[in-house]
Coordinates of C-alpha atoms in Angstrom, one line a residue:
Q162 CA 120.3 138.4 191.3
F163 CA 120.8 137.1 194.8
L164 CA 118.0 139.4 196.2
R165 CA 115.7 138.2 193.4
R166 CA 116.4 134.6 194.4
Q167 CA 115.6 135.4 198.0
Q168 CA 112.3 137.0 197.0
V169 CA 111.3 134.0 194.9
L170 CA 112.2 131.5 197.7
Q171 CA 110.3 133.6 200.2
L172 CA 107.3 133.7 197.9
Y173 CA 107.4 129.9 197.4
R174 CA 107.6 129.3 201.2
K175 CA 104.7 131.7 201.8
I176 CA 102.6 129.9 199.2
L177 CA 103.3 126.5 200.6
R178 CA 102.5 127.7 204.1
A179 CA 99.2 129.1 202.9
I180 CA 98.4 125.8 201.0
R181 CA 98.8 123.9 204.3
E182 CA 95.8 125.8 205.6
V183 CA 93.5 124.4 202.9
P184 CA 91.1 122.0 204.7
D185 CA 90.6 119.4 201.9
E186 CA 93.5 117.0 201.3
Q187 CA 92.8 116.7 197.5
D188 CA 92.7 120.4 197.0
R189 CA 95.9 120.8 199.1
R190 CA 97.7 118.2 197.0
Y191 CA 96.5 119.8 193.8
L192 CA 97.6 123.3 194.9
R193 CA 101.0 122.1 196.1
D194 CA 101.6 120.3 192.8
W195 CA 100.5 123.3 190.9
A196 CA 102.8 125.6 192.8
R197 CA 105.8 123.3 192.4
E198 CA 105.2 123.0 188.7
E199 CA 104.9 126.8 188.2
F200 CA 108.1 127.5 190.0
K201 CA 109.9 124.6 188.4
S202 CA 108.8 125.6 184.9
N203 CA 110.1 129.2 185.5
K204 CA 113.3 128.4 187.3
D205 CA 115.5 129.1 184.3
A206 CA 114.1 132.6 183.7
T207 CA 116.8 135.2 183.6
E208 CA 115.2 138.4 182.3
E209 CA 114.8 140.8 185.2
D210 CA 111.5 142.3 184.1
A211 CA 109.9 138.9 183.5
I212 CA 111.1 137.7 186.9
R213 CA 109.7 140.8 188.6
M214 CA 106.4 140.3 186.8
M215 CA 106.2 136.6 187.9
I216 CA 106.9 137.6 191.5
T217 CA 104.1 140.2 191.4
Q218 CA 101.7 137.7 189.9
G219 CA 102.7 135.1 192.5
N220 CA 102.1 137.6 195.3
M221 CA 98.6 138.4 193.9
Q222 CA 97.8 134.7 193.7
L223 CA 99.0 134.2 197.3
Q224 CA 96.8 137.1 198.4
E225 CA 93.8 135.6 196.6
L226 CA 94.4 132.2 198.2
Q227 CA 94.7 133.8 201.7
R228 CA 91.5 135.8 201.1
T229 CA 89.7 132.6 200.0
L230 CA 90.9 130.8 203.1
K231 CA 89.8 133.6 205.4
L232 CA 86.3 133.6 203.8
A233 CA 86.1 129.8 204.2
K234 CA 86.9 130.0 207.9
S235 CA 84.3 132.7 208.7

C-alpha cells in the first residue's frame, strides 16, 4: 500500500511538471484542474487492481502529453 501511494504521488508530480511545459496559460490551467480532479475523485480507491489500472492509464496519458509537447516544440 505504501509503495502504491508512492507510485501515485510520483505520477501526480510528473503530470504536474509536464503540464508546466504547456505554453498556453488557459490550457495549462485546464490541464492542472483536470489532473487535480482526476486524482481527487479516485483518492478513496482501495482495490489493488483498480489502482494499478489507474496508474497505468495515468502513465499513458502522461506519455501522450509529453509526446504532444515534444511535437509542438519542433
